[in-house]
Amino acid sequence: MLRKPILPGLLLVVLAFAVSTASTGSGGAELRGAEEFAGIKNKSERSVALFTEAGKVIQHPRCVNCHPSGDSPLQGETGDLHEPPVQRGLGPVGMRCRTCHGPDNFDPGAVPGASKWLLAPRKMGWEDLSLGEICKQIKDPERNGDRTLREITEHMGEDHLVAWAWTPGAGREPAPGNQEILGELIAKWVKTGAVCP
């Protein structure tokens, strides 16, 4: 009995994956662009929809792990406590963040890295907050590092540390879409009144 080779079927699966990866920039995770919300006529509803879409990134482990509510960083896809156990700030003497985390990912050791690797301040913790609560925090200068909405847009759309979320290395799942799409979503959210969900 002759069997059909599986190569053509396998090739189709690989091609489909490649196309989906190319369209989103993150291994198939979808993040819709800001232009896809233009059809929502009500400006406030469009603003909420834009931020909700951006929330796919904001609430992703790549972001929440660096915005913990406690004093220990989180890691992994399920927000496990950082191992070895370190604390907010530079880390304890002998275990400063930069002892392990360099300017780039060290994939042989599965250690993430980016220049100026650090946690967001405690008042910017997103862990266990709803998207609406995170939105209100992002807009509040007392809880966002005294940033304007323009500066928030720049941070999300251009900051090198945020960019790491799409190149996390060592088997870590990248955030949905890419930084350019996130930046556009946040910019349009601001232009439509920065309405929270």
PDB file of C-alpha atoms in Angstrom, residues 51-175:
ATOM      1  CA  PHE A  51      -7.676  50.752  25.191  1.00  0.00           C
ATOM      2  CA  THR A  52      -9.303  47.339  25.559  1.00  0.00           C
ATOM      3  CA  GLU A  53      -7.342  46.127  22.531  1.00  0.00           C
ATOM      4  CA  ALA A  54      -4.126  47.630  23.968  1.00  0.00           C
ATOM      5  CA  GLY A  55      -5.015  45.750  27.155  1.00  0.00           C
ATOM      6  CA  LYS A  56      -4.043  42.508  25.398  1.00  0.00           C
ATOM      7  CA  VAL A  57      -0.467  43.767  25.740  1.00  0.00           C
ATOM      8  CA  ILE A  58      -0.811  45.694  28.994  1.00  0.00           C
ATOM      9  CA  GLN A  59      -2.240  42.664  30.826  1.00  0.00           C
ATOM     10  CA  HIS A  60       0.143  40.178  29.190  1.00  0.00           C
ATOM     11  CA  PRO A  61       2.753  38.559  31.470  1.00  0.00           C
ATOM     12  CA  ARG A  62       5.576  40.374  29.625  1.00  0.00           C
ATOM     13  CA  CYS A  63       4.177  43.641  31.021  1.00  0.00           C
ATOM     14  CA  VAL A  64       2.543  42.594  34.304  1.00  0.00           C
ATOM     15  CA  ASN A  65       5.687  40.738  35.432  1.00  0.00           C
ATOM     16  CA  CYS A  66       7.524  44.085  35.376  1.00  0.00           C
ATOM     17  CA  HIS A  67       4.579  45.891  37.003  1.00  0.00           C
ATOM     18  CA  PRO A  68       4.041  43.743  40.131  1.00  0.00           C
ATOM     19  CA  SER A  69       2.037  45.044  43.068  1.00  0.00           C
ATOM     20  CA  GLY A  70       4.396  43.498  45.620  1.00  0.00           C
ATOM     21  CA  ASP A  71       8.105  43.888  46.248  1.00  0.00           C
ATOM     22  CA  SER A  72       9.267  40.885  44.241  1.00  0.00           C
ATOM     23  CA  PRO A  73       9.453  40.711  40.449  1.00  0.00           C
ATOM     24  CA  LEU A  74       7.340  38.102  38.689  1.00  0.00           C
ATOM     25  CA  GLN A  75       8.453  35.745  35.946  1.00  0.00           C
ATOM     26  CA  GLY A  76       7.127  33.229  33.471  1.00  0.00           C
ATOM     27  CA  GLU A  77       3.752  32.932  31.809  1.00  0.00           C
ATOM     28  CA  THR A  78       1.912  32.491  35.123  1.00  0.00           C
ATOM     29  CA  GLY A  79       3.503  35.317  37.118  1.00  0.00           C
ATOM     30  CA  ASP A  80       5.571  33.150  39.458  1.00  0.00           C
ATOM     31  CA  LEU A  81       7.740  34.887  42.048  1.00  0.00           C
ATOM     32  CA  HIS A  82      11.228  35.623  40.766  1.00  0.00           C
ATOM     33  CA  GLU A  83      13.883  32.992  41.407  1.00  0.00           C
ATOM     34  CA  PRO A  84      16.299  33.666  42.983  1.00  0.00           C
ATOM     35  CA  PRO A  85      14.231  35.662  45.476  1.00  0.00           C
ATOM     36  CA  VAL A  86      15.039  39.346  44.989  1.00  0.00           C
ATOM     37  CA  GLN A  87      13.335  42.520  46.098  1.00  0.00           C
ATOM     38  CA  ARG A  88      12.219  45.743  44.445  1.00  0.00           C
ATOM     39  CA  GLY A  89      14.905  48.328  43.872  1.00  0.00           C
ATOM     40  CA  LEU A  90      18.380  47.351  42.828  1.00  0.00           C
ATOM     41  CA  GLY A  91      18.108  44.011  44.591  1.00  0.00           C
ATOM     42  CA  PRO A  92      19.843  42.879  47.778  1.00  0.00           C
ATOM     43  CA  VAL A  93      23.592  43.329  48.157  1.00  0.00           C
ATOM     44  CA  GLY A  94      25.314  40.640  46.119  1.00  0.00           C
ATOM     45  CA  MET A  95      22.177  40.076  44.028  1.00  0.00           C
ATOM     46  CA  ARG A  96      21.670  43.366  42.240  1.00  0.00           C
ATOM     47  CA  CYS A  97      19.392  43.112  39.187  1.00  0.00           C
ATOM     48  CA  ARG A  98      22.328  43.794  36.890  1.00  0.00           C
ATOM     49  CA  THR A  99      24.275  40.883  38.357  1.00  0.00           C
ATOM     50  CA  CYS A 100      22.179  38.590  36.156  1.00  0.00           C
ATOM     51  CA  HIS A 101      20.274  40.884  33.779  1.00  0.00           C
ATOM     52  CA  GLY A 102      22.516  42.404  31.128  1.00  0.00           C
ATOM     53  CA  PRO A 103      21.754  44.668  28.162  1.00  0.00           C
ATOM     54  CA  ASP A 104      20.544  41.676  26.091  1.00  0.00           C
ATOM     55  CA  ASN A 105      18.801  38.345  26.628  1.00  0.00           C
ATOM     56  CA  PHE A 106      21.183  35.566  27.647  1.00  0.00           C
ATOM     57  CA  ASP A 107      19.285  32.688  26.080  1.00  0.00           C
ATOM     58  CA  PRO A 108      21.659  29.847  27.038  1.00  0.00           C
ATOM     59  CA  GLY A 109      20.802  30.656  30.653  1.00  0.00           C
ATOM     60  CA  ALA A 110      17.215  31.768  29.945  1.00  0.00           C
ATOM     61  CA  VAL A 111      17.961  35.141  31.538  1.00  0.00           C
ATOM     62  CA  PRO A 112      16.095  38.077  30.000  1.00  0.00           C
ATOM     63  CA  GLY A 113      17.860  41.361  29.506  1.00  0.00           C
ATOM     64  CA  ALA A 114      17.601  44.888  28.185  1.00  0.00           C
ATOM     65  CA  SER A 115      19.497  48.062  28.923  1.00  0.00           C
ATOM     66  CA  LYS A 116      18.395  49.612  32.207  1.00  0.00           C
ATOM     67  CA  TRP A 117      16.502  46.449  33.240  1.00  0.00           C
ATOM     68  CA  LEU A 118      14.274  47.378  36.184  1.00  0.00           C
ATOM     69  CA  LEU A 119      10.822  47.103  37.706  1.00  0.00           C
ATOM     70  CA  ALA A 120       8.164  49.759  37.556  1.00  0.00           C
ATOM     71  CA  PRO A 121       7.715  51.519  40.918  1.00  0.00           C
ATOM     72  CA  ARG A 122       5.228  49.908  43.315  1.00  0.00           C
ATOM     73  CA  LYS A 123       2.618  52.630  42.701  1.00  0.00           C
ATOM     74  CA  MET A 124       2.634  51.507  39.051  1.00  0.00           C
ATOM     75  CA  GLY A 125       1.842  47.884  39.929  1.00  0.00           C
ATOM     76  CA  TRP A 126      -0.734  46.254  37.626  1.00  0.00           C
ATOM     77  CA  GLU A 127      -0.840  42.798  39.167  1.00  0.00           C
ATOM     78  CA  ASP A 128      -4.410  41.768  40.080  1.00  0.00           C
ATOM     79  CA  LEU A 129      -5.925  45.021  38.739  1.00  0.00           C
ATOM     80  CA  SER A 130      -8.744  45.121  36.211  1.00  0.00           C
ATOM     81  CA  LEU A 131      -8.059  46.793  32.880  1.00  0.00           C
ATOM     82  CA  GLY A 132     -10.227  49.726  33.977  1.00  0.00           C
ATOM     83  CA  GLU A 133      -8.172  50.155  37.166  1.00  0.00           C
ATOM     84  CA  ILE A 134      -4.932  50.000  35.175  1.00  0.00           C
ATOM     85  CA  CYS A 135      -6.313  52.617  32.773  1.00  0.00           C
ATOM     86  CA  LYS A 136      -7.152  55.010  35.627  1.00  0.00           C
ATOM     87  CA  GLN A 137      -3.680  54.468  37.086  1.00  0.00           C
ATOM     88  CA  ILE A 138      -2.004  55.140  33.723  1.00  0.00           C
ATOM     89  CA  LYS A 139      -3.851  58.471  33.491  1.00  0.00           C
ATOM     90  CA  ASP A 140      -3.066  59.554  37.068  1.00  0.00           C
ATOM     91  CA  PRO A 141       0.223  61.546  37.265  1.00  0.00           C
ATOM     92  CA  GLU A 142       0.526  60.629  40.961  1.00  0.00           C
ATOM     93  CA  ARG A 143       0.568  56.930  40.017  1.00  0.00           C
ATOM     94  CA  ASN A 144       2.222  56.992  36.560  1.00  0.00           C
ATOM     95  CA  GLY A 145       5.571  58.603  37.339  1.00  0.00           C
ATOM     96  CA  ASP A 146       4.230  62.147  36.775  1.00  0.00           C
ATOM     97  CA  ARG A 147       3.845  61.476  33.034  1.00  0.00           C
ATOM     98  CA  THR A 148       1.544  63.251  30.622  1.00  0.00           C
ATOM     99  CA  LEU A 149      -0.581  61.194  28.241  1.00  0.00           C
ATOM    100  CA  ARG A 150       1.872  62.162  25.492  1.00  0.00           C
ATOM    101  CA  GLU A 151       4.719  60.720  27.559  1.00  0.00           C
ATOM    102  CA  ILE A 152       2.678  57.561  28.233  1.00  0.00           C
ATOM    103  CA  THR A 153       2.189  57.209  24.460  1.00  0.00           C
ATOM    104  CA  GLU A 154       5.946  57.573  23.900  1.00  0.00           C
ATOM    105  CA  HIS A 155       6.716  55.069  26.653  1.00  0.00           C
ATOM    106  CA  MET A 156       4.397  52.416  25.253  1.00  0.00           C
ATOM    107  CA  GLY A 157       5.227  53.078  21.607  1.00  0.00           C
ATOM    108  CA  GLU A 158       8.971  53.765  21.698  1.00  0.00           C
ATOM    109  CA  ASP A 159      10.647  52.778  24.987  1.00  0.00           C
ATOM    110  CA  HIS A 160      13.368  50.124  24.606  1.00  0.00           C
ATOM    111  CA  LEU A 161      12.283  48.322  27.775  1.00  0.00           C
ATOM    112  CA  VAL A 162       8.709  48.000  26.485  1.00  0.00           C
ATOM    113  CA  ALA A 163      10.129  46.783  23.152  1.00  0.00           C
ATOM    114  CA  TRP A 164      11.637  43.797  24.987  1.00  0.00           C
ATOM    115  CA  ALA A 165       8.102  42.367  25.348  1.00  0.00           C
ATOM    116  CA  TRP A 166       8.247  41.314  21.666  1.00  0.00           C
ATOM    117  CA  THR A 167      11.749  39.797  21.813  1.00  0.00           C
ATOM    118  CA  PRO A 168      11.760  38.073  25.211  1.00  0.00           C
ATOM    119  CA  GLY A 169      13.917  35.134  24.108  1.00  0.00           C
ATOM    120  CA  ALA A 170      14.419  31.713  25.726  1.00  0.00           C
ATOM    121  CA  GLY A 171      10.980  30.234  25.064  1.00  0.00           C
ATOM    122  CA  ARG A 172       9.046  33.108  26.640  1.00  0.00           C
ATOM    123  CA  GLU A 173       5.832  34.051  24.845  1.00  0.00           C
ATOM    124  CA  PRO A 174       6.047  37.491  23.240  1.00  0.00           C
ATOM    125  CA  ALA A 175       3.325  40.043  23.818  1.00  0.00           C
TER     126      ALA A 175
END
